[in-house]
Amino acid sequence: MNSDSSLRFKRILLKLSGEALAGALSWGIDVRFLDYLSEEVIKVRNLGVEVAIVVGGGNIFRGRSADKDGISRVTADYMGMLATVINALAFQDFLESKGVPTRVQTAIEMRAIAEPYIRRRAIRHLEKGRIVIFAAGTGNPYFSTDTAAALRAAEIRAEAVLKATKVDGIYEADPLLHKNAIKFEKLKYLDLLNKGLKVMDSTAVSLCMENNIPIIVFSISEPDSLVKIVTGHQIGTFVGREEDARQG
Ligand code: UDP
Protein backbone atom coordinates (compact mmCIF):
# COMPACT_ATOMS: atom_id res chain seq x y z
CA MET A 1 0.00 0.00 0.00
CA ASN A 2 1.10 3.54 -0.71
CA SER A 3 0.43 6.44 1.60
CA ASP A 4 -0.37 9.58 -0.32
CA SER A 5 -0.61 12.89 1.52
CA SER A 6 -2.63 14.37 -1.34
CA LEU A 7 -5.62 12.17 -0.53
CA ARG A 8 -8.74 14.11 0.35
CA PHE A 9 -10.02 11.33 2.61
CA LYS A 10 -7.79 8.82 4.38
CA ARG A 11 -10.55 6.86 6.11
CA ILE A 12 -13.90 6.37 4.43
CA LEU A 13 -17.13 4.62 5.23
CA LEU A 14 -18.63 3.26 2.04
CA LYS A 15 -22.32 2.44 2.15
CA LEU A 16 -23.29 -0.22 -0.38
CA SER A 17 -27.02 -0.80 -0.54
CA GLY A 18 -28.48 -4.19 -1.28
CA GLU A 19 -29.63 -2.67 -4.55
CA ALA A 20 -26.00 -2.01 -5.49
CA LEU A 21 -25.11 -5.64 -4.84
CA ALA A 22 -28.03 -6.77 -6.98
CA GLY A 23 -26.43 -4.98 -9.95
CA ALA A 24 -28.49 -5.76 -13.03
CA LEU A 25 -30.74 -8.20 -11.16
CA SER A 26 -34.00 -7.30 -9.45
CA TRP A 27 -33.25 -9.64 -6.54
CA GLY A 28 -30.25 -11.37 -5.01
CA ILE A 29 -26.55 -10.96 -5.69
CA ASP A 30 -25.12 -10.14 -9.10
CA VAL A 31 -21.73 -11.86 -8.90
CA ARG A 32 -20.37 -10.05 -11.95
CA PHE A 33 -21.23 -6.71 -10.43
CA LEU A 34 -19.76 -7.84 -7.11
CA ASP A 35 -16.54 -8.60 -8.92
CA TYR A 36 -16.53 -5.08 -10.40
CA LEU A 37 -17.38 -3.53 -7.01
CA SER A 38 -14.53 -5.35 -5.30
CA GLU A 39 -12.08 -4.04 -7.94
CA GLU A 40 -13.33 -0.48 -7.38
CA VAL A 41 -12.91 -0.78 -3.61
CA ILE A 42 -9.45 -2.35 -3.89
CA LYS A 43 -8.27 0.55 -6.07
CA VAL A 44 -8.87 3.08 -3.29
CA ARG A 45 -7.53 0.75 -0.63
CA ASN A 46 -4.32 0.43 -2.65
CA LEU A 47 -4.00 4.23 -2.71
CA GLY A 48 -3.61 4.00 1.06
CA VAL A 49 -7.20 4.83 2.00
CA GLU A 50 -8.64 2.99 4.99
CA VAL A 51 -11.91 1.49 3.81
CA ALA A 52 -14.81 0.46 6.02
CA ILE A 53 -18.00 -0.73 4.38
CA VAL A 54 -21.58 -1.02 5.57
CA VAL A 55 -23.67 -3.31 3.39
CA GLY A 56 -27.43 -3.18 3.04
CA GLY A 57 -29.78 -6.09 2.60
CA GLY A 58 -32.66 -4.80 0.51
CA ASN A 59 -31.71 -7.07 -2.41
CA ILE A 60 -32.69 -10.04 -0.23
CA PHE A 61 -35.08 -8.86 2.46
CA ARG A 62 -36.55 -5.60 3.74
CA GLY A 63 -38.22 -5.46 7.11
CA ARG A 64 -40.83 -2.86 6.29
CA SER A 65 -42.23 -4.76 3.29
CA ALA A 66 -42.51 -8.07 5.14
CA ASP A 67 -44.33 -6.32 7.96
CA LYS A 68 -47.26 -5.84 5.60
CA ASP A 69 -47.22 -9.56 4.72
CA GLY A 70 -47.92 -10.81 8.22
CA ILE A 71 -44.44 -11.13 9.74
CA SER A 72 -44.09 -8.80 12.71
CA ARG A 73 -41.93 -5.74 12.12
CA VAL A 74 -39.33 -6.67 14.70
CA THR A 75 -38.87 -10.21 13.33
CA ALA A 76 -38.81 -8.89 9.78
CA ASP A 77 -36.14 -6.37 10.72
CA TYR A 78 -33.97 -9.10 12.22
CA MET A 79 -34.42 -11.05 8.98
CA GLY A 80 -33.33 -7.92 7.09
CA MET A 81 -30.24 -7.64 9.27
CA LEU A 82 -29.39 -11.29 8.55
CA ALA A 83 -29.71 -10.50 4.83
CA THR A 84 -26.95 -7.92 5.21
CA VAL A 85 -24.69 -10.66 6.63
CA ILE A 86 -25.26 -12.79 3.52
CA ASN A 87 -24.17 -9.83 1.40
CA ALA A 88 -21.17 -9.09 3.61
CA LEU A 89 -19.90 -12.68 3.35
CA ALA A 90 -20.28 -12.65 -0.43
CA PHE A 91 -18.42 -9.37 -0.73
CA GLN A 92 -15.70 -10.52 1.65
CA ASP A 93 -15.12 -13.58 -0.50
CA PHE A 94 -14.66 -11.49 -3.65
CA LEU A 95 -12.24 -9.12 -1.94
CA GLU A 96 -10.18 -11.93 -0.42
CA SER A 97 -10.05 -13.86 -3.69
CA LYS A 98 -8.18 -10.81 -5.02
CA GLY A 99 -5.68 -11.03 -2.18
CA VAL A 100 -6.97 -8.25 0.05
CA PRO A 101 -7.27 -8.97 3.77
CA THR A 102 -10.73 -8.25 5.16
CA ARG A 103 -12.77 -8.69 8.30
CA VAL A 104 -16.52 -8.89 8.65
CA GLN A 105 -17.84 -7.57 11.95
CA THR A 106 -21.48 -8.14 12.84
CA ALA A 107 -23.66 -6.09 15.15
CA ILE A 108 -25.40 -9.34 16.18
CA GLU A 109 -22.94 -11.96 17.37
CA MET A 110 -22.37 -14.93 15.06
CA ARG A 111 -18.81 -15.87 15.88
CA ALA A 112 -18.70 -18.96 13.69
CA ILE A 113 -18.70 -16.78 10.59
CA ALA A 114 -17.59 -13.28 11.61
CA GLU A 115 -16.15 -11.19 14.42
CA PRO A 116 -18.55 -9.34 16.68
CA TYR A 117 -18.44 -5.57 16.22
CA ILE A 118 -15.69 -4.18 18.44
CA ARG A 119 -14.88 -0.58 17.65
CA ARG A 120 -11.24 -0.57 18.69
CA ARG A 121 -10.58 -3.79 16.86
CA ALA A 122 -12.22 -2.40 13.72
CA ILE A 123 -9.93 0.64 13.85
CA ARG A 124 -6.90 -1.60 14.32
CA HIS A 125 -7.87 -3.65 11.24
CA LEU A 126 -8.20 -0.46 9.21
CA GLU A 127 -4.80 0.79 10.35
CA LYS A 128 -3.33 -2.53 9.17
CA GLY A 129 -4.81 -2.07 5.69
CA ARG A 130 -7.66 -4.54 6.10
CA ILE A 131 -11.02 -3.72 4.64
CA VAL A 132 -13.66 -3.95 7.36
CA ILE A 133 -17.21 -4.85 6.42
CA PHE A 134 -19.84 -4.04 9.02
CA ALA A 135 -22.89 -6.28 8.81
CA ALA A 136 -26.21 -6.73 10.61
CA GLY A 137 -26.88 -2.99 10.56
CA THR A 138 -26.98 -1.42 13.99
CA GLY A 139 -28.19 -4.68 15.52
CA ASN A 140 -31.52 -3.03 16.34
CA PRO A 141 -34.88 -3.25 14.61
CA TYR A 142 -36.51 -0.03 13.34
CA PHE A 143 -33.20 1.26 12.00
CA SER A 144 -31.69 1.21 8.53
CA THR A 145 -28.28 0.36 7.19
CA ASP A 146 -27.89 4.05 6.25
CA THR A 147 -28.14 4.81 9.95
CA ALA A 148 -25.67 2.00 10.64
CA ALA A 149 -23.32 3.66 8.13
CA ALA A 150 -23.60 7.05 9.86
CA LEU A 151 -23.18 5.46 13.29
CA ARG A 152 -20.13 3.39 12.38
CA ALA A 153 -18.61 6.37 10.52
CA ALA A 154 -18.90 8.46 13.69
CA GLU A 155 -17.54 5.67 15.87
CA ILE A 156 -14.47 4.92 13.76
CA ARG A 157 -13.98 8.62 12.90
CA ALA A 158 -14.36 8.15 9.17
CA GLU A 159 -13.86 11.41 7.28
CA ALA A 160 -16.82 10.87 4.97
CA VAL A 161 -19.77 8.61 4.29
CA LEU A 162 -19.75 7.68 0.61
CA LYS A 163 -23.19 6.51 -0.35
CA ALA A 164 -23.12 4.47 -3.54
CA THR A 165 -26.33 4.56 -5.54
CA LYS A 166 -27.49 3.85 -9.06
CA VAL A 167 -27.74 7.55 -9.95
CA ASP A 168 -24.85 9.99 -10.04
CA GLY A 169 -26.00 12.24 -7.22
CA ILE A 170 -29.04 13.85 -5.66
CA TYR A 171 -31.64 15.32 -8.02
CA GLU A 172 -34.57 17.58 -7.28
CA ALA A 173 -36.79 14.77 -8.62
CA ASP A 174 -36.19 11.17 -9.70
CA PRO A 175 -34.09 11.54 -12.88
CA LEU A 176 -35.38 8.22 -14.21
CA LEU A 177 -38.91 9.62 -14.21
CA HIS A 178 -38.12 13.31 -14.85
CA LYS A 179 -35.58 13.76 -17.65
CA ASN A 180 -34.97 17.46 -16.95
CA ALA A 181 -34.54 17.09 -13.19
CA ILE A 182 -31.66 19.24 -11.90
CA LYS A 183 -28.79 17.62 -10.01
CA PHE A 184 -27.50 19.28 -6.85
CA GLU A 185 -23.70 19.63 -6.71
CA LYS A 186 -23.73 20.55 -3.04
CA LEU A 187 -26.34 20.53 -0.32
CA LYS A 188 -26.54 21.37 3.36
CA TYR A 189 -27.60 18.64 5.77
CA LEU A 190 -30.72 20.63 6.55
CA ASP A 191 -31.61 20.76 2.84
CA LEU A 192 -31.56 17.00 2.74
CA LEU A 193 -33.84 16.88 5.77
CA ASN A 194 -36.16 19.71 4.74
CA LYS A 195 -36.54 19.19 1.00
CA GLY A 196 -37.92 15.69 1.52
CA LEU A 197 -35.22 14.20 -0.73
CA LYS A 198 -35.45 10.49 -0.10
CA VAL A 199 -31.76 9.72 -0.32
CA MET A 200 -31.07 8.81 3.28
CA ASP A 201 -33.34 8.55 6.27
CA SER A 202 -33.41 11.45 8.68
CA THR A 203 -31.77 9.51 11.53
CA ALA A 204 -28.73 8.86 9.34
CA VAL A 205 -28.53 12.46 8.13
CA SER A 206 -28.92 13.84 11.67
CA LEU A 207 -26.11 11.62 12.93
CA CYS A 208 -23.79 12.82 10.17
CA MET A 209 -24.80 16.43 10.81
CA GLU A 210 -24.19 16.20 14.56
CA ASN A 211 -20.79 14.66 13.98
CA ASN A 212 -19.90 16.83 11.00
CA ILE A 213 -19.30 13.91 8.66
CA PRO A 214 -19.80 14.86 5.01
CA ILE A 215 -21.96 12.59 2.88
CA ILE A 216 -21.15 12.09 -0.79
CA VAL A 217 -23.86 10.49 -2.90
CA PHE A 218 -22.49 9.09 -6.15
CA SER A 219 -22.93 6.40 -8.78
CA ILE A 220 -20.83 3.32 -8.18
CA SER A 221 -21.57 2.13 -11.73
CA GLU A 222 -19.21 4.74 -13.15
CA PRO A 223 -15.71 3.26 -13.06
CA ASP A 224 -13.16 5.08 -10.88
CA SER A 225 -15.79 7.12 -9.03
CA LEU A 226 -14.35 6.11 -5.69
CA VAL A 227 -10.80 6.94 -6.76
CA LYS A 228 -11.98 10.34 -7.99
CA ILE A 229 -13.72 11.10 -4.71
CA VAL A 230 -10.78 10.22 -2.47
CA THR A 231 -8.39 12.19 -4.66
CA GLY A 232 -10.51 15.33 -4.39
CA HIS A 233 -12.56 15.44 -7.59
CA GLN A 234 -16.03 16.87 -7.30
CA ILE A 235 -18.40 14.14 -8.41
CA GLY A 236 -21.85 13.17 -7.24
CA THR A 237 -23.51 15.39 -4.64
CA PHE A 238 -21.68 16.66 -1.56
CA VAL A 239 -23.75 17.10 1.61
CA GLY A 240 -22.21 18.93 4.53
CA ARG A 241 -22.23 21.98 6.79
CA GLU A 242 -23.18 25.30 5.27
CA GLU A 243 -19.56 26.50 4.94
CA ASP A 244 -18.34 23.14 3.58
CA ALA A 245 -21.28 22.88 1.18
CA ARG A 246 -20.26 26.30 -0.18
CA GLN A 247 -16.61 25.31 -0.72
CA GLY A 248 -17.15 21.61 -1.48
N1 UDP B 1 -32.33 -3.35 9.50
C1 UDP B 1 -32.66 -3.17 10.83
N2 UDP B 1 -31.79 -2.45 11.62
C2 UDP B 1 -30.64 -1.91 11.16
C3 UDP B 1 -30.32 -2.07 9.79
C4 UDP B 1 -31.18 -2.80 8.98
O1 UDP B 1 -33.69 -3.64 11.29
O2 UDP B 1 -29.90 -1.29 11.93
C5 UDP B 1 -33.20 -4.22 8.65
C6 UDP B 1 -34.41 -3.50 8.07
O3 UDP B 1 -35.48 -4.43 8.07
C7 UDP B 1 -34.00 -3.21 6.66
C8 UDP B 1 -33.13 -4.39 6.31
O4 UDP B 1 -32.45 -4.69 7.53
O5 UDP B 1 -35.10 -3.11 5.79
C9 UDP B 1 -32.13 -4.19 5.21
O6 UDP B 1 -31.46 -2.97 5.39
P1 UDP B 1 -31.70 -1.70 4.42
O7 UDP B 1 -33.13 -1.66 3.99
O8 UDP B 1 -31.17 -0.51 5.11
O9 UDP B 1 -30.79 -2.11 3.22
P2 UDP B 1 -30.53 -1.33 1.85
O10 UDP B 1 -31.71 -0.45 1.56
O11 UDP B 1 -29.29 -0.53 2.04
O12 UDP B 1 -30.34 -2.43 0.85
Coordinates of N, CA, C and O in Angstrom, one line a residue, residues 154-224:
A154 N -19.2 7.6 12.5 CA -18.9 8.5 13.7 C -18.0 7.7 14.7 O -17.0 8.3 15.2
E155 N -18.3 6.4 14.9 CA -17.5 5.7 15.9 C -16.1 5.5 15.5 O -15.2 5.6 16.3
I156 N -15.9 5.2 14.2 CA -14.5 4.9 13.8 C -13.8 6.2 13.3 O -12.7 6.2 12.8
R157 N -14.5 7.3 13.4 CA -14.0 8.6 12.9 C -13.6 8.6 11.4 O -12.5 9.0 11.0
A158 N -14.5 8.1 10.6 CA -14.4 8.2 9.2 C -14.5 9.6 8.8 O -15.3 10.4 9.4
E159 N -13.8 10.0 7.7 CA -13.9 11.4 7.3 C -15.0 11.7 6.4 O -15.4 12.9 6.1
A160 N -15.6 10.7 5.8 CA -16.8 10.9 5.0 C -17.6 9.6 4.9 O -17.1 8.5 5.0
V161 N -18.9 9.7 4.7 CA -19.8 8.6 4.3 C -20.0 8.7 2.8 O -20.5 9.7 2.3
L162 N -19.6 7.7 2.1 CA -19.8 7.7 0.6 C -20.9 6.7 0.3 O -20.8 5.5 0.5
K163 N -22.0 7.3 -0.1 CA -23.2 6.5 -0.4 C -23.3 6.2 -1.8 O -23.6 7.1 -2.7
A164 N -23.1 4.9 -2.1 CA -23.1 4.5 -3.5 C -24.6 4.2 -3.9 O -25.3 3.5 -3.3
T165 N -25.0 4.8 -5.1 CA -26.3 4.6 -5.5 C -26.3 4.3 -7.0 O -25.2 4.2 -7.6
K166 N -27.5 4.1 -7.6 CA -27.5 3.9 -9.1 C -27.5 5.1 -9.9 O -27.2 5.1 -11.1
V167 N -27.8 6.3 -9.3 CA -27.7 7.5 -10.0 C -26.5 8.4 -9.5 O -26.0 8.1 -8.4
D168 N -26.1 9.3 -10.3 CA -24.8 10.0 -10.0 C -25.0 11.2 -9.1 O -24.2 12.2 -9.3
G169 N -25.9 11.1 -8.2 CA -26.0 12.2 -7.2 C -27.4 12.4 -6.8 O -28.3 11.6 -7.1
I170 N -27.7 13.6 -6.1 CA -29.0 13.9 -5.7 C -29.7 14.8 -6.6 O -29.1 15.9 -6.9
Y171 N -30.9 14.5 -7.1 CA -31.6 15.3 -8.0 C -32.9 15.9 -7.3 O -33.3 15.3 -6.3
E172 N -33.4 17.0 -7.9 CA -34.6 17.6 -7.3 C -35.8 16.6 -7.4 O -36.7 16.7 -6.6
A173 N -35.7 15.8 -8.4 CA -36.8 14.8 -8.6 C -36.1 13.5 -9.2 O -35.0 13.6 -9.7
D174 N -36.8 12.4 -9.2 CA -36.2 11.2 -9.7 C -35.8 11.3 -11.2 O -36.7 11.5 -12.0
P175 N -34.5 11.3 -11.5 CA -34.1 11.5 -12.9 C -34.5 10.4 -13.9 O -34.6 10.7 -15.1
L176 N -34.9 9.3 -13.3 CA -35.4 8.2 -14.2 C -36.8 8.5 -14.7 O -37.2 8.1 -15.8
L177 N -37.5 9.3 -13.9 CA -38.9 9.6 -14.2 C -39.0 11.0 -14.8 O -39.9 11.3 -15.6
H178 N -38.1 11.9 -14.4 CA -38.1 13.3 -14.9 C -36.8 13.6 -15.5 O -35.8 13.9 -14.9
K179 N -36.8 13.6 -16.9 CA -35.6 13.8 -17.6 C -34.8 15.1 -17.4 O -33.6 15.1 -17.5
N180 N -35.6 16.1 -17.1 CA -35.0 17.5 -16.9 C -34.7 17.8 -15.5 O -34.4 19.0 -15.2
A181 N -34.8 16.8 -14.6 CA -34.5 17.1 -13.2 C -33.1 17.6 -13.0 O -32.2 17.1 -13.6
I182 N -33.0 18.6 -12.1 CA -31.7 19.2 -11.9 C -30.9 18.5 -10.8 O -31.5 18.1 -9.8
K183 N -29.6 18.3 -11.0 CA -28.8 17.6 -10.0 C -28.2 18.7 -9.1 O -27.7 19.7 -9.5
F184 N -28.2 18.4 -7.8 CA -27.5 19.3 -6.8 C -26.0 18.9 -6.8 O -25.7 17.7 -6.6
E185 N -25.1 19.9 -6.9 CA -23.7 19.6 -6.7 C -23.4 19.5 -5.2 O -22.6 18.7 -4.8
K186 N -24.0 20.5 -4.5 CA -23.7 20.6 -3.0 C -25.0 20.8 -2.3 O -25.9 21.6 -2.8
L187 N -25.2 20.3 -1.1 CA -26.3 20.5 -0.3 C -25.9 20.6 1.1 O -24.9 20.1 1.5
K188 N -26.8 21.3 1.9 CA -26.5 21.4 3.4 C -27.3 20.2 4.0 O -28.3 19.8 3.4
Y189 N -26.9 19.7 5.1 CA -27.6 18.6 5.8 C -29.1 19.0 5.9 O -29.9 18.2 5.6
L190 N -29.3 20.2 6.3 CA -30.7 20.6 6.5 C -31.5 20.6 5.3 O -32.7 20.3 5.3
D191 N -30.9 20.9 4.1 CA -31.6 20.8 2.8 C -32.1 19.3 2.6 O -33.2 19.1 2.2
L192 N -31.2 18.4 2.9 CA -31.6 17.0 2.7 C -32.7 16.6 3.6 O -33.6 15.9 3.2
L193 N -32.7 17.2 4.8 CA -33.8 16.9 5.8 C -35.1 17.6 5.4 O -36.2 17.1 5.4
N194 N -35.0 18.9 5.0 CA -36.2 19.7 4.7 C -36.8 19.6 3.4 O -38.0 19.8 3.2
K195 N -36.0 19.3 2.4 CA -36.5 19.2 1.0 C -37.3 17.9 0.7 O -37.8 17.7 -0.4
G196 N -37.2 17.0 1.7 CA -37.9 15.7 1.5 C -37.3 14.8 0.5 O -37.9 14.0 -0.2
L197 N -35.9 15.0 0.3 CA -35.2 14.2 -0.7 C -35.0 12.8 -0.1 O -34.3 12.7 0.9
K198 N -35.5 11.8 -0.8 CA -35.4 10.5 -0.1 C -34.1 9.8 -0.5 O -34.1 8.7 -1.1
V199 N -33.1 10.3 0.0 CA -31.8 9.7 -0.3 C -31.3 8.9 0.9 O -30.7 7.8 0.7
M200 N -31.5 9.5 2.0 CA -31.1 8.8 3.3 C -32.1 9.1 4.3 O -32.7 10.2 4.3
D201 N -32.3 8.2 5.3 CA -33.3 8.6 6.3 C -32.8 9.6 7.2 O -31.6 9.9 7.3
S202 N -33.8 10.3 7.9 CA -33.4 11.5 8.7 C -32.5 11.1 9.9 O -31.7 11.9 10.3
T203 N -32.6 9.9 10.4 CA -31.8 9.5 11.5 C -30.3 9.5 11.1 O -29.4 10.0 11.8
A204 N -30.1 8.9 9.9 CA -28.7 8.9 9.3 C -28.2 10.3 9.1 O -27.0 10.6 9.4
V205 N -29.0 11.1 8.5 CA -28.5 12.5 8.1 C -28.2 13.2 9.4 O -27.2 13.9 9.5
S206 N -29.1 13.1 10.4 CA -28.9 13.8 11.7 C -27.6 13.4 12.3 O -26.9 14.2 12.9
L207 N -27.4 12.1 12.3 CA -26.1 11.6 12.9 C -24.9 12.2 12.2 O -23.9 12.6 12.9
C208 N -24.9 12.2 10.9 CA -23.8 12.8 10.2 C -23.7 14.3 10.5 O -22.6 14.8 10.7
M209 N -24.8 15.0 10.5 CA -24.8 16.4 10.8 C -24.2 16.7 12.2 O -23.3 17.5 12.3
E210 N -24.7 16.0 13.2 CA -24.2 16.2 14.6 C -22.7 15.9 14.7 O -22.0 16.5 15.5
N211 N -22.2 15.0 13.9 CA -20.8 14.7 14.0 C -19.9 15.3 12.9 O -18.8 14.9 12.7
N212 N -20.6 16.1 12.1 CA -19.9 16.8 11.0 C -19.2 15.9 10.1 O -18.0 16.1 9.7
I213 N -19.9 14.9 9.6 CA -19.3 13.9 8.7 C -20.0 14.2 7.3 O -21.2 14.0 7.2
P214 N -19.2 14.6 6.3 CA -19.8 14.9 5.0 C -20.3 13.6 4.4 O -19.8 12.5 4.6
I215 N -21.4 13.7 3.6 CA -22.0 12.6 2.9 C -21.8 12.9 1.4 O -22.0 14.0 0.9
I216 N -21.3 11.9 0.7 CA -21.1 12.1 -0.8 C -22.0 11.0 -1.5 O -21.8 9.8 -1.2
V217 N -23.0 11.4 -2.2 CA -23.9 10.5 -2.9 C -23.4 10.4 -4.4 O -23.3 11.4 -5.0
F218 N -23.1 9.2 -4.8 CA -22.5 9.1 -6.2 C -22.9 7.8 -6.8 O -23.4 6.9 -6.1
S219 N -22.6 7.6 -8.1 CA -22.9 6.4 -8.8 C -21.7 5.5 -8.8 O -20.7 5.8 -9.3
I220 N -21.9 4.3 -8.2 CA -20.8 3.3 -8.2 C -20.7 2.6 -9.6 O -19.6 2.0 -9.8
S221 N -21.7 2.8 -10.4 CA -21.6 2.1 -11.7 C -20.6 2.8 -12.6 O -20.2 2.2 -13.6
E222 N -20.2 4.1 -12.3 CA -19.2 4.7 -13.1 C -17.8 4.4 -12.7 O -17.5 4.7 -11.5
P223 N -17.0 3.7 -13.5 CA -15.7 3.3 -13.1 C -14.9 4.4 -12.5 O -14.9 5.5 -13.0
D224 N -14.1 4.1 -11.5 CA -13.2 5.1 -10.9 C -13.8 6.2 -10.1 O -13.2 7.1 -9.7

